[in-house]
CSV table of C-alpha atoms in Angstrom, one decimal:
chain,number,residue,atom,x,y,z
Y,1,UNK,CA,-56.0,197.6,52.7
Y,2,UNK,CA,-53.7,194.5,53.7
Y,3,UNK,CA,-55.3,191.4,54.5
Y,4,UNK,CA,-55.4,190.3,58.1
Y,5,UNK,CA,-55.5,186.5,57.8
Y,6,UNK,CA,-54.6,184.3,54.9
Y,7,UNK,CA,-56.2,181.2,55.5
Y,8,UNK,CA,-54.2,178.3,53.1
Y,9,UNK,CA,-57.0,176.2,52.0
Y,10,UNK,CA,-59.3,179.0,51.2
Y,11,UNK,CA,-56.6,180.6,49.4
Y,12,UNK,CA,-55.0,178.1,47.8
Y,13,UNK,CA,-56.7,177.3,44.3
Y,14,UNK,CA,-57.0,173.6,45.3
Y,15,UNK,CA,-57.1,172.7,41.7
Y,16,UNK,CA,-53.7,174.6,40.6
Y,17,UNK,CA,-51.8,172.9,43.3
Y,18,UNK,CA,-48.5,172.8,41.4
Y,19,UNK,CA,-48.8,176.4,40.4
Y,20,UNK,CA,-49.8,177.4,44.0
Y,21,UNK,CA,-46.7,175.3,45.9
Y,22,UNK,CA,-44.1,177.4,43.4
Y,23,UNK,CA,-46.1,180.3,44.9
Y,24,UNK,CA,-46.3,179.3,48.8
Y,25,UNK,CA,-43.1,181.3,49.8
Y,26,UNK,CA,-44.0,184.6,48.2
Y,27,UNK,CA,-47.7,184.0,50.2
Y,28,UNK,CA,-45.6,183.0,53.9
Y,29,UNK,CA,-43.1,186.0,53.5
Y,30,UNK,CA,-45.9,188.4,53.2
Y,31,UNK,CA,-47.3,186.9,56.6
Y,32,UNK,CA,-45.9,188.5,60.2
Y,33,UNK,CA,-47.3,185.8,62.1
Y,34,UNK,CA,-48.7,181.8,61.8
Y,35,UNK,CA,-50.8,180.1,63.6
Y,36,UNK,CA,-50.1,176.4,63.8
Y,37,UNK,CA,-53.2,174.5,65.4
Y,38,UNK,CA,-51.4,171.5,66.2
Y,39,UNK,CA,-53.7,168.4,67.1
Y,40,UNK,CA,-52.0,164.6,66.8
Y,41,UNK,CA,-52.3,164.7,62.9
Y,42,UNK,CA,-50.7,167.7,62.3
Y,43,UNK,CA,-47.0,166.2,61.9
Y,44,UNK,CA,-48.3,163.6,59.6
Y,45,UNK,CA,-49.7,166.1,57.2
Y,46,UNK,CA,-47.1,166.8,54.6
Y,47,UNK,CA,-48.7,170.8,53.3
Y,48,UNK,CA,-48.8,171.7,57.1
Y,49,UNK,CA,-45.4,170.8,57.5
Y,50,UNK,CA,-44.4,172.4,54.4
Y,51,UNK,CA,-46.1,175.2,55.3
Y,52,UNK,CA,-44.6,175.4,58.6
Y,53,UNK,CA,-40.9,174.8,57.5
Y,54,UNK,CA,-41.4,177.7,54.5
Y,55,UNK,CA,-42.4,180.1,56.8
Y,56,UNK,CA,-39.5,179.6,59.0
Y,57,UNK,CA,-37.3,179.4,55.7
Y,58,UNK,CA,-38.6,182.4,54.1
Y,59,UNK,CA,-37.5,184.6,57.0
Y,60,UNK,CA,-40.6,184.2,60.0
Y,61,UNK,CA,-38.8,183.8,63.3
Y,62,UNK,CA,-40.0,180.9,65.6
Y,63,UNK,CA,-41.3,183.3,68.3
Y,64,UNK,CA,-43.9,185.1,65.8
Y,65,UNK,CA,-45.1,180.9,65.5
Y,66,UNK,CA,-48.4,181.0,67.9
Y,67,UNK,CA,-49.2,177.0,68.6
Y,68,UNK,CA,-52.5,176.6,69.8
Y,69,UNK,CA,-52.9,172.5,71.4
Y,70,UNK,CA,-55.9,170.5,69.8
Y,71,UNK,CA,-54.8,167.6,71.9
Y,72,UNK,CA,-58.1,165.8,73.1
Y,73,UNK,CA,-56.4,164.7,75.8
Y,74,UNK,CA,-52.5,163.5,77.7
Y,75,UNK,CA,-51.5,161.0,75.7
Y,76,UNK,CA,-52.0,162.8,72.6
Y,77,UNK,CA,-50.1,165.8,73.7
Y,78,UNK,CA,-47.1,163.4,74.3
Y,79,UNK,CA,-47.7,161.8,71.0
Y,80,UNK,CA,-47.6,165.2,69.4
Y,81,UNK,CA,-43.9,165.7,71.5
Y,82,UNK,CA,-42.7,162.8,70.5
Y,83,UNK,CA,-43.6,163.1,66.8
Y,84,UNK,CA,-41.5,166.4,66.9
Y,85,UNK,CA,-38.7,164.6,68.6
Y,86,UNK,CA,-38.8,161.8,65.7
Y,87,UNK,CA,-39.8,163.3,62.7
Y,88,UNK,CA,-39.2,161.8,59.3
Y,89,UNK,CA,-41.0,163.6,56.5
Y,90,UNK,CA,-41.1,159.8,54.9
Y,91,UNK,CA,-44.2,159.5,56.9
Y,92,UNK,CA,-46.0,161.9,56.1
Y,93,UNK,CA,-49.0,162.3,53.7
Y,94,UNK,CA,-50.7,164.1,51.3
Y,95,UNK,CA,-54.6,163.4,50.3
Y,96,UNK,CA,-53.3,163.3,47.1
Y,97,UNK,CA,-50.4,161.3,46.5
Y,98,UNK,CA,-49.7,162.8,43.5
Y,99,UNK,CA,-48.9,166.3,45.8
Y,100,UNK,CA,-46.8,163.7,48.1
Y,101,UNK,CA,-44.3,162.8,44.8
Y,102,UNK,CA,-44.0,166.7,44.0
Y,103,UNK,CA,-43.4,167.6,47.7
Y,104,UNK,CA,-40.6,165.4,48.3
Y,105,UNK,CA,-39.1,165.9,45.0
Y,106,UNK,CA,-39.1,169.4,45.9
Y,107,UNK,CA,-37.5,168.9,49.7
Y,108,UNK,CA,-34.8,166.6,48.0
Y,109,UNK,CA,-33.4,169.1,45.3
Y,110,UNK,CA,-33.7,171.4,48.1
Y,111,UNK,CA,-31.7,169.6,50.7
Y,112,UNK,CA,-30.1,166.9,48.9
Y,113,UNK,CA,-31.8,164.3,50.8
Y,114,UNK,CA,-35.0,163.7,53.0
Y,115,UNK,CA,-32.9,163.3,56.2
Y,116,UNK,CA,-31.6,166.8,56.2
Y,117,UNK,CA,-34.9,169.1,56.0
Y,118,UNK,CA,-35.8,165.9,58.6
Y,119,UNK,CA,-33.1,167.3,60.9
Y,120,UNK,CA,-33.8,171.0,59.8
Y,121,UNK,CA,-37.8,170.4,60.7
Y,122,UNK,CA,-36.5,169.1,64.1
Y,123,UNK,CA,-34.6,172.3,65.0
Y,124,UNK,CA,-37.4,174.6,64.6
Y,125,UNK,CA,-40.0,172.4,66.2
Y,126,UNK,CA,-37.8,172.4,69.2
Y,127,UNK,CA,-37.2,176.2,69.0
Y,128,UNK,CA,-41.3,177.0,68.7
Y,129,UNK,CA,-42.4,178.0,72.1
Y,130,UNK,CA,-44.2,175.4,74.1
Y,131,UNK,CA,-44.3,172.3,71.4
Y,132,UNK,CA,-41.4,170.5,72.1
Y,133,UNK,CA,-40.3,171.9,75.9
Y,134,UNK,CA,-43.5,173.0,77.7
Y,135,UNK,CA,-46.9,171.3,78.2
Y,136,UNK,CA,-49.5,172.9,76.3
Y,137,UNK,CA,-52.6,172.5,77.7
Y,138,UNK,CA,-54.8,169.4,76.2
Y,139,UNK,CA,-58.8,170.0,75.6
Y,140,UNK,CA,-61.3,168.7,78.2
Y,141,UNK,CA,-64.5,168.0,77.1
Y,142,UNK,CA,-66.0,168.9,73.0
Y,143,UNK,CA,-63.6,170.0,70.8
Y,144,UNK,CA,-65.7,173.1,70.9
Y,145,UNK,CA,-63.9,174.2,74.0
Y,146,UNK,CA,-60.7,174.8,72.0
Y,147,UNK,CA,-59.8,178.0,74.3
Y,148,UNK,CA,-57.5,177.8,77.4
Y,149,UNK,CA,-55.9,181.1,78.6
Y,150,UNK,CA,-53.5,179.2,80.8
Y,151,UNK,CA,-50.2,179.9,78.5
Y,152,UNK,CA,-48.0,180.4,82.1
Y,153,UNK,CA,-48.1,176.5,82.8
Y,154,UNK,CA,-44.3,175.3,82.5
C-alpha cells in the first residue's frame, strides 16, 4: 500500500542529513501533492525552501502546491508577500550551519550562482495560487484555530 503523507522531518533521518539531501528529489517526485504551511518564518528557512523549489524542479506543478496561511495576523501576511517578492536565498538559515554550507554549495553548482535559483524561487512563488497575488486569510485568535474555509476571498 502507498503511503499517504510523507512528513519531512519524521522521515528524514535527522542524523544522515547529507545522505538524506542527495535523496530529497527521489522522496518529492514520488509525492502528487505538498502542502506548504506558510507562516512569516517559512522563507527564511533554507530545507523548506529547498524542499519547495525540488518539488517544483522534480516535475510537481505549482497548482498541486496547497498553501495553508499561519499568519497570526495583517502585517505578517504582507511580510510573507513581500518576502516572496524579495527573496534572496543568502538569508536564509539552517539550524545547523553546517547544512547551510552544503545547501548553498549545492544551489551554486546547480545554478552557477545564488542569484539565479533567487530568481528561479521567485517565479514559482508567484505562480503558487494565493501566496504572492491573493490574500490568504490570516489566523484570529490561538494558533489552534489554524482552519479557515474561506479560499474564495480575492
Amino acid at each position: 500500500r502507498s503511503p499517504y503523507v510523507w512528513f519531512d522531518k519524521a522521515c528524514i533521518d535527522q542524523s544522515e542529513i547529507e545522505t538524506n539531501l542527495r535523496s530529497l528529489p527521489v522522496f518529492l517526485s514520488g509525492c502528487s501533492t505538498l502542502l506548504v504551511l506558510c507562516g512569516p518564518s517559512f522563507l527564511s528557512r533554507l530545507w523548506c525552501v529547498l524542499e519547495l523549489f525540488t518539488f517544483v524542479h522534480m516535475g510537481g506543478k505549482t497548482y498541486d502546491i496547497n498553501c495553508v496561511s499561519l499568519a497570526l495576523a495583517p502585517d505578517d501576511w504582507q511580510a510573507i508577500q513581500l518576502q516572496c517578492a524579495q527573496f534572496d536565498v543568502r538569508n536564509c538559515d539552517c539550524t545547523v550551519p553546517e547544512d547551510k554550507a552544503k545547501i548553498l554549495s549545492i544551489i551554486t553548482t546547480g545554478f552557477g550562482n545564488m542569484d539565479h535559483f533567487n530568481h528561479a524561487v521567485r517565479r514559482v512563488m508567484k505562480r503558487i495560487d494565493g501566496l504572492s497575488t491573493r490574500t490568504l486569510p490570516f489566523v484570529q485568535g490561538s494558533s489552534s484555530s489554524l482552519s479557515d474555509d474561506s479560499d474564495d476571498d480575492d
